[in-house]
Coordinates of C-alpha atoms and ligand atoms in Angstrom, one line a residue:
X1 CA -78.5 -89.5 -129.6
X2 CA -78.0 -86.0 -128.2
X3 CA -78.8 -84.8 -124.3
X4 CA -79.2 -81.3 -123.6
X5 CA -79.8 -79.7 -119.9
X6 CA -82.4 -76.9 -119.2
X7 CA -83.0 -77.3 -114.9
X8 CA -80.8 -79.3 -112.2
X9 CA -77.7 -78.0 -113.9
X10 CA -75.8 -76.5 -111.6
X11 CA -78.2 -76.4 -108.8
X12 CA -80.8 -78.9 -106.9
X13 CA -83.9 -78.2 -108.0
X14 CA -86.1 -77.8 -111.5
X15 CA -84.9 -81.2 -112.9
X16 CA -84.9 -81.2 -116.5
X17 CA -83.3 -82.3 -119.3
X18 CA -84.0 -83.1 -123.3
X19 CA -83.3 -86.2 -125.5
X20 CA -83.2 -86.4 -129.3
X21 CA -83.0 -89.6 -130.8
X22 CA -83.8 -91.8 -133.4
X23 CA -86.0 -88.5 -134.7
X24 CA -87.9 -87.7 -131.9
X25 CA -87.4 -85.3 -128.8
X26 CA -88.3 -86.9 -125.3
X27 CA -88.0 -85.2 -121.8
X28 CA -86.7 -86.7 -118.7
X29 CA -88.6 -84.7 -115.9
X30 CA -90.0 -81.5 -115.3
X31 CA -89.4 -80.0 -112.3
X32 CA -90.2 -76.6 -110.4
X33 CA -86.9 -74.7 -109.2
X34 CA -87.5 -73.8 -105.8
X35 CA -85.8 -71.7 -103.5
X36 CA -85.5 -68.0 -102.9
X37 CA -87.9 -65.9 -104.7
X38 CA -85.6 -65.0 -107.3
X39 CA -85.0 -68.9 -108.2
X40 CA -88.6 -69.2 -108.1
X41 CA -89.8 -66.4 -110.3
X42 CA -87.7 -68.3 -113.0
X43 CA -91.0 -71.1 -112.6
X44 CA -92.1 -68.5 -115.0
X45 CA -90.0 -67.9 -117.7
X46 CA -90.5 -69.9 -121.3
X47 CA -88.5 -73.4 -121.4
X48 CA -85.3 -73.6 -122.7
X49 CA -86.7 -76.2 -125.4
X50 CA -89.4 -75.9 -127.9
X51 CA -92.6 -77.9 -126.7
X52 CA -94.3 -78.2 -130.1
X53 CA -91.4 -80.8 -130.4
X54 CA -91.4 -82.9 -127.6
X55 CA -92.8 -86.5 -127.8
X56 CA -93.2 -87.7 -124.7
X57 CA -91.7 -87.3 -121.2
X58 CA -90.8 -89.5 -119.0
X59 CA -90.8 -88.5 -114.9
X60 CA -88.4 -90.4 -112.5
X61 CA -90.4 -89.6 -109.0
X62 CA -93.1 -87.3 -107.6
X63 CA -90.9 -84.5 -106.0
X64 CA -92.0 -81.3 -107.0
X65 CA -88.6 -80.3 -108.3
X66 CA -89.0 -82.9 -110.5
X67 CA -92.8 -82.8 -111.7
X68 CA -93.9 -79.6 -110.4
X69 CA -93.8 -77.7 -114.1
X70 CA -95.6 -80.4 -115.7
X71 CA -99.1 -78.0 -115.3
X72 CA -97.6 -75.3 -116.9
X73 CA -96.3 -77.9 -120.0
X74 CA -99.9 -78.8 -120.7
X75 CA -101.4 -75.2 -119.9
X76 CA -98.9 -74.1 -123.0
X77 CA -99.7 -77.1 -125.4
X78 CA -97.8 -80.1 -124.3
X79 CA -100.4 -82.5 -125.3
X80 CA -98.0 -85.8 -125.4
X81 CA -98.1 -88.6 -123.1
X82 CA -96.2 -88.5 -119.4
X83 CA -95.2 -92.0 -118.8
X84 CA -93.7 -92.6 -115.0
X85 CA -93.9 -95.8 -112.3
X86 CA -97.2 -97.0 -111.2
X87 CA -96.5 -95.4 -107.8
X88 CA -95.4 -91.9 -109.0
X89 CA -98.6 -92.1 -111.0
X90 CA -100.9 -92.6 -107.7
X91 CA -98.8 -89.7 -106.0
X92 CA -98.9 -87.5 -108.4
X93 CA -102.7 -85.9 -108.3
X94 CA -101.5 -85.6 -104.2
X95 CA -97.9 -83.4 -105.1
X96 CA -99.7 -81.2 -107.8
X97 CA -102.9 -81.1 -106.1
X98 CA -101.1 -79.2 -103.2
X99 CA -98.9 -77.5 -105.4
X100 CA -101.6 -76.3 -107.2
X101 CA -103.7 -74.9 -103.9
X102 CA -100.3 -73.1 -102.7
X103 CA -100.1 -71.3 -106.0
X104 CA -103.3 -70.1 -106.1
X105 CA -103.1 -68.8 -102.2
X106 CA -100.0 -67.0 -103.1
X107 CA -101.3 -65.6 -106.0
X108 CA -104.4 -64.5 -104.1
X109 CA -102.6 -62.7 -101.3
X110 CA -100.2 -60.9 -103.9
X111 CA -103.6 -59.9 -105.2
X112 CA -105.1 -58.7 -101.9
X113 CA -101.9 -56.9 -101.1
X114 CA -102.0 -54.6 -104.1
X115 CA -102.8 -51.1 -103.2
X116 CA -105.6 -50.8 -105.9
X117 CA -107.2 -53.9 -104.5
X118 CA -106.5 -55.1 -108.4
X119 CA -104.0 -57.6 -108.7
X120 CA -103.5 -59.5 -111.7
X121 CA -100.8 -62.0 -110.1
X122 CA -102.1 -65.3 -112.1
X123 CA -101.1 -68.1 -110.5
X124 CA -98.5 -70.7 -112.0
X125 CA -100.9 -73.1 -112.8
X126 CA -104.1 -74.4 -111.4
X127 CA -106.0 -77.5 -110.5
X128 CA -107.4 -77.7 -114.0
X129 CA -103.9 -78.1 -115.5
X130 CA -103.5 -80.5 -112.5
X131 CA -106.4 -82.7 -114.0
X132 CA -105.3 -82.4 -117.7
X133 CA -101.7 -83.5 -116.6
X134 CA -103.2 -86.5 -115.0
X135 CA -105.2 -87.5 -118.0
X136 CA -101.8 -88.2 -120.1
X137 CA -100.2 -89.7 -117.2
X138 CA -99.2 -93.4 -118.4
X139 CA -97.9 -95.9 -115.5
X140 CA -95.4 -98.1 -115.8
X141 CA -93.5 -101.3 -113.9
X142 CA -89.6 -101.2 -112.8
X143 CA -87.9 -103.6 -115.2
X144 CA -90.1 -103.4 -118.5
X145 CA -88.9 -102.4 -121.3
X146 CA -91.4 -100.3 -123.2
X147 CA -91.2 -98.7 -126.9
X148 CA -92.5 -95.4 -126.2
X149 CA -91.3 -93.8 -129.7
X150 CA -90.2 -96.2 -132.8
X151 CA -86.7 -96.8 -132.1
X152 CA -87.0 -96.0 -128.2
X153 CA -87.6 -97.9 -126.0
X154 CA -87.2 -96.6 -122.1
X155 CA -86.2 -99.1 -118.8
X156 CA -87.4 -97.9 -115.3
X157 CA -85.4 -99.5 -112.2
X158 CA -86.5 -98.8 -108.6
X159 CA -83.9 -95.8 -107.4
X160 CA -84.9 -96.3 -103.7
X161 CA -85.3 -93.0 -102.9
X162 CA -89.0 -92.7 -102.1
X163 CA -91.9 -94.7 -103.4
X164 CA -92.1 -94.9 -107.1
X165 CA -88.5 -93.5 -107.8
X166 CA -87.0 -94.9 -111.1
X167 CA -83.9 -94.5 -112.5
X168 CA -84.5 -93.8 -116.5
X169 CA -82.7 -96.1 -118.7
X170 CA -82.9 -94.7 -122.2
X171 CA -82.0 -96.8 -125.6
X172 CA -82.0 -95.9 -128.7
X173 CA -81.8 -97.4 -132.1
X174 CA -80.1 -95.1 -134.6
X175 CA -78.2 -96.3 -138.1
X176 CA -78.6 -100.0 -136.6
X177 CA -77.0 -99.4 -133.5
X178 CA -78.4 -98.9 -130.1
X179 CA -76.9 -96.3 -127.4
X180 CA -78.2 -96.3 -124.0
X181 CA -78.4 -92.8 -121.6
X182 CA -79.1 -93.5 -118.5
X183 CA -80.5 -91.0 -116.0
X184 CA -80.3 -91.8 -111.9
X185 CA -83.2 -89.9 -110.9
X186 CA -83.0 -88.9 -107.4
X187 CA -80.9 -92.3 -105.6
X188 CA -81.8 -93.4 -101.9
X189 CA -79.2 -94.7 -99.9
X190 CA -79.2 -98.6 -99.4
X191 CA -80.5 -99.9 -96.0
X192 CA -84.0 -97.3 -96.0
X193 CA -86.6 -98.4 -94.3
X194 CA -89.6 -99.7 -96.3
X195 CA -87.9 -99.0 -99.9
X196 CA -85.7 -101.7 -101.7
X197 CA -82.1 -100.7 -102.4
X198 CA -81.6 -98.6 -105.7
X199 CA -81.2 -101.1 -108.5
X200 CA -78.2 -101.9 -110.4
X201 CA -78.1 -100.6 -114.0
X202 CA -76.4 -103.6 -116.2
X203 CA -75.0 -100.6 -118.4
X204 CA -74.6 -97.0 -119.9
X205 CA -73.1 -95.0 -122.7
X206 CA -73.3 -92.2 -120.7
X207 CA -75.1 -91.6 -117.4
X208 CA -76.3 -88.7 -115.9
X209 CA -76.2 -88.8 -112.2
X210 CA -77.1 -86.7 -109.5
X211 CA -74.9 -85.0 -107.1
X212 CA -76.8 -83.9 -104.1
X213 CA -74.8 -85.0 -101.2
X214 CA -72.0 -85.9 -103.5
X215 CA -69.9 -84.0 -101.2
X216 CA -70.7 -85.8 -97.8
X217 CA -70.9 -89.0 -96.0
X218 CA -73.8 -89.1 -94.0
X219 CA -74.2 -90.9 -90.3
X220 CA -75.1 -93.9 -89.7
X221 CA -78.8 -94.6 -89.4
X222 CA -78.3 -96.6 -86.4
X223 CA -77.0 -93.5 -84.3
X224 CA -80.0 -91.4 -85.7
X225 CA -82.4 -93.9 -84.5
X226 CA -80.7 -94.2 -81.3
X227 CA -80.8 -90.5 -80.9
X228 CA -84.5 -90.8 -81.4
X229 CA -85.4 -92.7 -78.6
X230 CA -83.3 -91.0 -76.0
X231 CA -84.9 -88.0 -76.7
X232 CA -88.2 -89.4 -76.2
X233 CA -87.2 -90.9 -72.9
X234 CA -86.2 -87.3 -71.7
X235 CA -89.5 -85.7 -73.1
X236 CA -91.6 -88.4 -71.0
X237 CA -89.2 -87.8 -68.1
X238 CA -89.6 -83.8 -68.3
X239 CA -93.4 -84.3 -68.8
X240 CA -93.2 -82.2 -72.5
X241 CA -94.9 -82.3 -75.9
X242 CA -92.1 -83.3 -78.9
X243 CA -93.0 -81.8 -82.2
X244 CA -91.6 -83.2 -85.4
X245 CA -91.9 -80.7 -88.8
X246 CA -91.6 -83.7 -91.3
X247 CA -91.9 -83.8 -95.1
X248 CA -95.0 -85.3 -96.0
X249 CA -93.4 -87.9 -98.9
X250 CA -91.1 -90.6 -97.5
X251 CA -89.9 -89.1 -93.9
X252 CA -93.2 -89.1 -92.4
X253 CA -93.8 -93.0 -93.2
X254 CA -90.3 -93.6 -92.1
X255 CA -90.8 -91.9 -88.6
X256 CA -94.3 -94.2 -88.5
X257 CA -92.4 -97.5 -89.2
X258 CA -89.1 -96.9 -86.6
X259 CA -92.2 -95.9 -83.9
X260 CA -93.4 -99.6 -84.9
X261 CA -89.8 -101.1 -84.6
X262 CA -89.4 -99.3 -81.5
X263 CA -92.6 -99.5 -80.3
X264 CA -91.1 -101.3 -76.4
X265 CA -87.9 -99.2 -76.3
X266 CA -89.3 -95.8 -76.9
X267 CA -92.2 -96.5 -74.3
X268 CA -94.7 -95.1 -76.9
X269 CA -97.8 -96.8 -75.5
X270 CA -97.5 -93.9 -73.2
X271 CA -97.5 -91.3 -75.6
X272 CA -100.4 -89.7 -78.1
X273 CA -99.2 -90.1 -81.6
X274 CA -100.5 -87.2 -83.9
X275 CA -99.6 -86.8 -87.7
X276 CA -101.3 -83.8 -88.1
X277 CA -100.9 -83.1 -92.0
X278 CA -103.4 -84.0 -94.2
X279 CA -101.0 -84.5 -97.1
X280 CA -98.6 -87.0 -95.3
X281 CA -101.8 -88.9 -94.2
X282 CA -102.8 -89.4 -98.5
X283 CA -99.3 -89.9 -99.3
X284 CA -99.3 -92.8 -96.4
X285 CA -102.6 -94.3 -98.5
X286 CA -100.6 -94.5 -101.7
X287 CA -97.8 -96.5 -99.6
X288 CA -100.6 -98.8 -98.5
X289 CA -101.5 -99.2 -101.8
X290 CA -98.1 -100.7 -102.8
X291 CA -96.8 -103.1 -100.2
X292 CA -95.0 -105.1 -103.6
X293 CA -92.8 -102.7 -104.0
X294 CA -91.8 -102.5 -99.8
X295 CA -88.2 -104.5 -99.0
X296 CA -88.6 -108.3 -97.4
X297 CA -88.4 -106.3 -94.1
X298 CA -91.4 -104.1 -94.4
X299 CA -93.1 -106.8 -95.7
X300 CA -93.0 -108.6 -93.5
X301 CA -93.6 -105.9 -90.9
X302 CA -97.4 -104.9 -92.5
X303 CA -98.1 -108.6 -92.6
X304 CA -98.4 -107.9 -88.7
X305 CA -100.8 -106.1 -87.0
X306 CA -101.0 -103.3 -86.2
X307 CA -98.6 -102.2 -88.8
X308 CA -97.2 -99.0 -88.4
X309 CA -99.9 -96.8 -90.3
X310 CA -102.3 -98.8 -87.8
X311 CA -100.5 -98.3 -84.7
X312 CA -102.9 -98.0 -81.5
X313 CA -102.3 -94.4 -80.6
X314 CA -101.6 -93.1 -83.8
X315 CA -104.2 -90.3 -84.8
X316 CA -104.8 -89.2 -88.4
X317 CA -105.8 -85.4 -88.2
X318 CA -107.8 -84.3 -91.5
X319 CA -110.1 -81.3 -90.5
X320 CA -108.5 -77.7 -89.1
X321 CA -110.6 -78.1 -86.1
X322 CA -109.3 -81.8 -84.6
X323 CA -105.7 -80.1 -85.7
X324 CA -106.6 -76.7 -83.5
X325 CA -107.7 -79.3 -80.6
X326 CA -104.2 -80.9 -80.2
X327 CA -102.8 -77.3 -79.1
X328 CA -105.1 -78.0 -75.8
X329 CA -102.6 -80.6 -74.6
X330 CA -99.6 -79.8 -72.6
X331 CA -97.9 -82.7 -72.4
X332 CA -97.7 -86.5 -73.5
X333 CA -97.9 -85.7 -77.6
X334 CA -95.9 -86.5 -80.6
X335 CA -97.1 -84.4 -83.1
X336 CA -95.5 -84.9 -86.5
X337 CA -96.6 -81.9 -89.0
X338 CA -95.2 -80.2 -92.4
X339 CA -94.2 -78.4 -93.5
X340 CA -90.6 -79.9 -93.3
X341 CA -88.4 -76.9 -92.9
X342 CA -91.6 -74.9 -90.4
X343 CA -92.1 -72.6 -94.0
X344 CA -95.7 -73.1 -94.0
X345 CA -98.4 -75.3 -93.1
X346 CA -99.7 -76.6 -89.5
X347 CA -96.5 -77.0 -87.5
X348 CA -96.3 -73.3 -87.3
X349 CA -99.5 -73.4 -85.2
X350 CA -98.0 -75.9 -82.8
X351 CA -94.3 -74.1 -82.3
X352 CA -96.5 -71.2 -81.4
X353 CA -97.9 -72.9 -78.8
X354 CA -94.9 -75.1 -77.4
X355 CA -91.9 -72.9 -77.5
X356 CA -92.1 -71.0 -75.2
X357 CA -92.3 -74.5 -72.7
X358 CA -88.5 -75.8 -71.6
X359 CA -89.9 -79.3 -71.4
X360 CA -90.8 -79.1 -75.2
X361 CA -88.6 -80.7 -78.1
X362 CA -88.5 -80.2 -81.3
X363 CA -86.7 -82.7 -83.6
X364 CA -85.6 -81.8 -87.6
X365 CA -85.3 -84.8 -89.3
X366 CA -84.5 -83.0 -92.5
X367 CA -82.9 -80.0 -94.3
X368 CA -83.3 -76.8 -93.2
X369 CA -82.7 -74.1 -95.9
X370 CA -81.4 -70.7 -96.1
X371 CA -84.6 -67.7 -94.9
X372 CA -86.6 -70.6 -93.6
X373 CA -88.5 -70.4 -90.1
X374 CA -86.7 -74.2 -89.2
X375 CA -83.1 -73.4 -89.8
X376 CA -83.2 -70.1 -87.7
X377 CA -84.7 -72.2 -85.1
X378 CA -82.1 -75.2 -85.9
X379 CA -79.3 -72.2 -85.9
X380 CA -80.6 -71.4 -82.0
X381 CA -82.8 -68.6 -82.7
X382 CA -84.1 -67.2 -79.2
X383 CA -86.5 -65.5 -80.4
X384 CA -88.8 -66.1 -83.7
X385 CA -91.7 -64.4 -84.8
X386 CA -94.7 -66.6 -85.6
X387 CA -97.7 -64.8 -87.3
X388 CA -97.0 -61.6 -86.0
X389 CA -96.3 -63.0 -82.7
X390 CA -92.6 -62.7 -81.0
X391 CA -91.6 -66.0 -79.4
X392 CA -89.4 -66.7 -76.8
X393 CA -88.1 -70.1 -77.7
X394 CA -87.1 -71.9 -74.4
X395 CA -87.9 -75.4 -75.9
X396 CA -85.2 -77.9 -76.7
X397 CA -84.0 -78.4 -80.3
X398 CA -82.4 -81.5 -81.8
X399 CA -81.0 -81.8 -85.6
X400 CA -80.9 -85.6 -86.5
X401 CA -79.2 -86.0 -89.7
X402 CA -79.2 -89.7 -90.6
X403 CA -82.6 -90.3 -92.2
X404 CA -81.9 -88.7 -95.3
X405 CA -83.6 -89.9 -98.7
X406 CA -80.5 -89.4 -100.6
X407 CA -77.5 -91.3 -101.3
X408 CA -74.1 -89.6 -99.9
X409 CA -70.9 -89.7 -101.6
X410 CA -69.7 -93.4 -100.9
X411 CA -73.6 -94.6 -101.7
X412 CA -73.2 -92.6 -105.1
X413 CA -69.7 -94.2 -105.8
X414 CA -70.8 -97.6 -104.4
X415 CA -73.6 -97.7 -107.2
X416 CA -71.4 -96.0 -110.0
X417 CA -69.4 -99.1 -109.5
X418 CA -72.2 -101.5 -110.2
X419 CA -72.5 -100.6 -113.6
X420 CA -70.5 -103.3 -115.7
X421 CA -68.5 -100.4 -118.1
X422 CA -68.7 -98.2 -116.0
X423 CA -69.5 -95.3 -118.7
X424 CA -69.0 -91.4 -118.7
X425 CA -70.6 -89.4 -116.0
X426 CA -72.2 -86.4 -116.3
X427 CA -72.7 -84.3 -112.9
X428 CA -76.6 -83.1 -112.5
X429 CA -78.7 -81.8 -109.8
X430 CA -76.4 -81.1 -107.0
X431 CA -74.5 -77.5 -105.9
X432 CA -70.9 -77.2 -107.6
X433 CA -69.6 -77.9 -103.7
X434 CA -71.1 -81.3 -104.0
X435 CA -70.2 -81.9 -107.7
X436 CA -66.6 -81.3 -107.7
X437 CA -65.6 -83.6 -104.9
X438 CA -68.0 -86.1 -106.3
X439 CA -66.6 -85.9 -109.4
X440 CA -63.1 -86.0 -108.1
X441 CA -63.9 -89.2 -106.2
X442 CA -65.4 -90.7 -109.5
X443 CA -61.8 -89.9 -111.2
X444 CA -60.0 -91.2 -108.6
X445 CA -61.1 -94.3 -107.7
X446 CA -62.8 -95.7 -111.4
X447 CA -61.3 -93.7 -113.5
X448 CA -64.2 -92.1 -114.7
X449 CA -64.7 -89.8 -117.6
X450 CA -66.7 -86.7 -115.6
X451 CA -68.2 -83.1 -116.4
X452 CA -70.8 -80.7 -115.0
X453 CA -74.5 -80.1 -116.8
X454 CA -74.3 -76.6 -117.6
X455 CA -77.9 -75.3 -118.5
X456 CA -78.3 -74.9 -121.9
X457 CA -75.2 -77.3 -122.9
X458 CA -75.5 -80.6 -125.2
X459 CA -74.1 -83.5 -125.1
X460 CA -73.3 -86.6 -127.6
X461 CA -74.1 -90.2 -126.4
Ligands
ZN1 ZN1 -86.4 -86.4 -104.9

């Protein structure tokens, strides 16, 4: 059995990496690299492996960086199955679907923008590729074993990181002997509201794992959540709006459910609850769809009414014009709308309207990268230019870090340490300045046997 990395080597996104064994070729993910556009223009470039030979893949989660270059797979010939969770299979046609319409708008602009009037600029793939990816799409259920290949048989287990999330246990019978890779996936950190804690693995040859906060311990969710409610109190007190740019997969439901738990303490009957993004309101669907795979807590929380996609002054906003209405009101909203990091998508219309107001907050509840419109406003931009428009920004900003969907470096090492042999590590899809203290930790305190994916490299099991 050999592994071989193409994407998530080195970096974060564009998860991908190659299994031969027992004679056939599988792939674990397939991810779009994102970024600036240099990292992105490499979306386009042939894969590093030859897709006449793959057999099958096998997708850990819906992120885009892990799924996003699936279209383009089937748009050059992959006509093999794509097996993934249950859940990741009812997300999926939501992630691509978007992905797909964003694609196609950037192509089309590029187009407009050419001199001739003559662009050519294709774009990546399109929402037929979208449909013919969903047409191999084969679900599976955590902890059943399936033979997807003679002499493979693959092993999801629920990673905790959003809903669906597997880690990939892969085993393999070669000569009479069976040798199992396993892959994390992405790994949520234990105590997240709504998802079970990431499973233990029973045991590994060699395990890939990823790295992304390897380098970090994150804060306690308790002082995040705390954080949350006084500023609310201080927004009701001032009389402001309170705008939350929030990823549409995971975060968005989270913010929902703490506004249940908190539903006294935050005062939130007072408030007008808006989650203005048409994407987090389908996503929230799927969740609904899958209360069996929500911890005891959340459980038990939907078995209430309202539960917290139900809550009494919650608004679902679908059409542009109820989403242009909500910029009439001046005070008394929560509006929660992507995109995340303020790059795209509807929030932009409502920091146009409320930053220039004192008594307005904005809270980030998530990372902010490099060149993005949220991180110069998270760095204390004073002023930001919003479609053309120069903004004085006079609202109040707040970072909250502790609702993060990834495990940090003692929730990494904690899981490591569940795995009976604990086996040899292999470092993917985190920055070098979260590998190498990751992988230091690993040394130090098991022992471990640790390298780095390098794109392009192999690697024995
Ligand atoms: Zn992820």
């Amino acid at each position: 059995m050999k592994v071989r990395f193409h994407g998530a080597a080195g970096e974060v996104t564009g998860s991908c990496h190659e299994v031969e064994a027992a004679g056939h070729r599988l792939l674990l993910d397939c991810g779009m690299i994102q970024g600036s556009e240099a990292d992105e223009a490499r979306n386009l470039q042939p894969f590093g492996f030859d897709l006449a030979r793959i057999d099958a893949v096998v997708l850990s989660h819906a992120h885009i960086d892990h799924c996003g270059r699936l279209p383009v797979l089937v748009q050059q010939g992959y006509h093999g199955l794509i097996y993934t969770h249950a859940a990741t299979a009812d997300l999926l046609p939501v992630m691509l679907e978007d992905a797909a319409s964003l694609a196609e708008m950037d192509a089309e602009r590029d187009n407009r923008h050419r001199r001739d009037g003559h662009g050519d600029h294709k774009p990546l793939f399109t929402r037929q590729d979208v449909s013919r990816v969903l047409r191999q799409v084969r679900p599976l259920d955590y902890d059943a074993p399936a033979e997807l290949l003679p002499g493979i048989t693959v092993t999801l287990r629920d990673a905790g990181h959003i809903l669906g999330s597997a880690s990939v246990e892969v085993q393999a019978l070669e000569n009479g002997t069976t040798h199992t890779l396993v892959f994390s996936g992405d790994l949520g950190p234990r105590g997240t509201p709504i998802l079970r804690d990431p499973a233990a693995i029973p045991r590994a040859d060699l395990l890939l794992l990823e790295s992304t906060y390897g380098g970090r311990a994150h804060r306690e969710r308790a002082a995040t959540v705390a954080e949350l409610g006084e500023i609310f109190s201080r927004a009701r007190a001032e009389g402001g709006n309170v705008l939350i740019p929030a990823f549409a997969v995971g975060r968005s439901q989270e913010l929902l459910y703490q506004f249940a738990q908190h539903w006294d303490d935050w005062q939130l009957s007072k408030w007008r609850i808006f989650l203005d993004s048409p994407m987090a309101s389908k996503v929230s669907a799927v969740y609904d769809r899958h209360h069996e795979l929500f911890d005891e807590e959340a459980q038990q929380v939907w078995r209430k009414k309202p539960n917290p996609f139900q809550l009494p002054n919650l608004h679902y906003t679908i059409e542009v014009a109820q989403s242009q209405a909500i910029n009439e009101i001046r005070s008394g909203a929560i509006i929660i709308a992507g995109s995340g990091m303020c790059n795209g998508g509807r929030i932009r219309h409502h920091l146009l309207r409320n930053l220039g107001n004192p008594h307005n907050h904005v809270i980030f509840v998530g990372y902010q990268a490099n060149g993005t419109l949220g991180r110069r406003l998270v760095d204390g931009a004073a002023h930001v230019k919003i479609f053309g428009e120069d903004i004085v920004v006079k609202a109040q900003r707040h970072t909250v870090g502790g609702l993060s969907a990834h495990a940090d470096q003692p929730g990494l090492l904690d899981w490591y340490g569940r795995i009976g042999n604990r086996p040899p590590v292999i470092l993917v899809h985190g920055e070098d300045d979260a590998r190498d203290p990751l992988a230091v930790a690993l040394r130090k305190r098991y022992g471990t046997d640790v390298s780095l994916a390098r794109p392009g490299a192999e690697r024995e099991v």
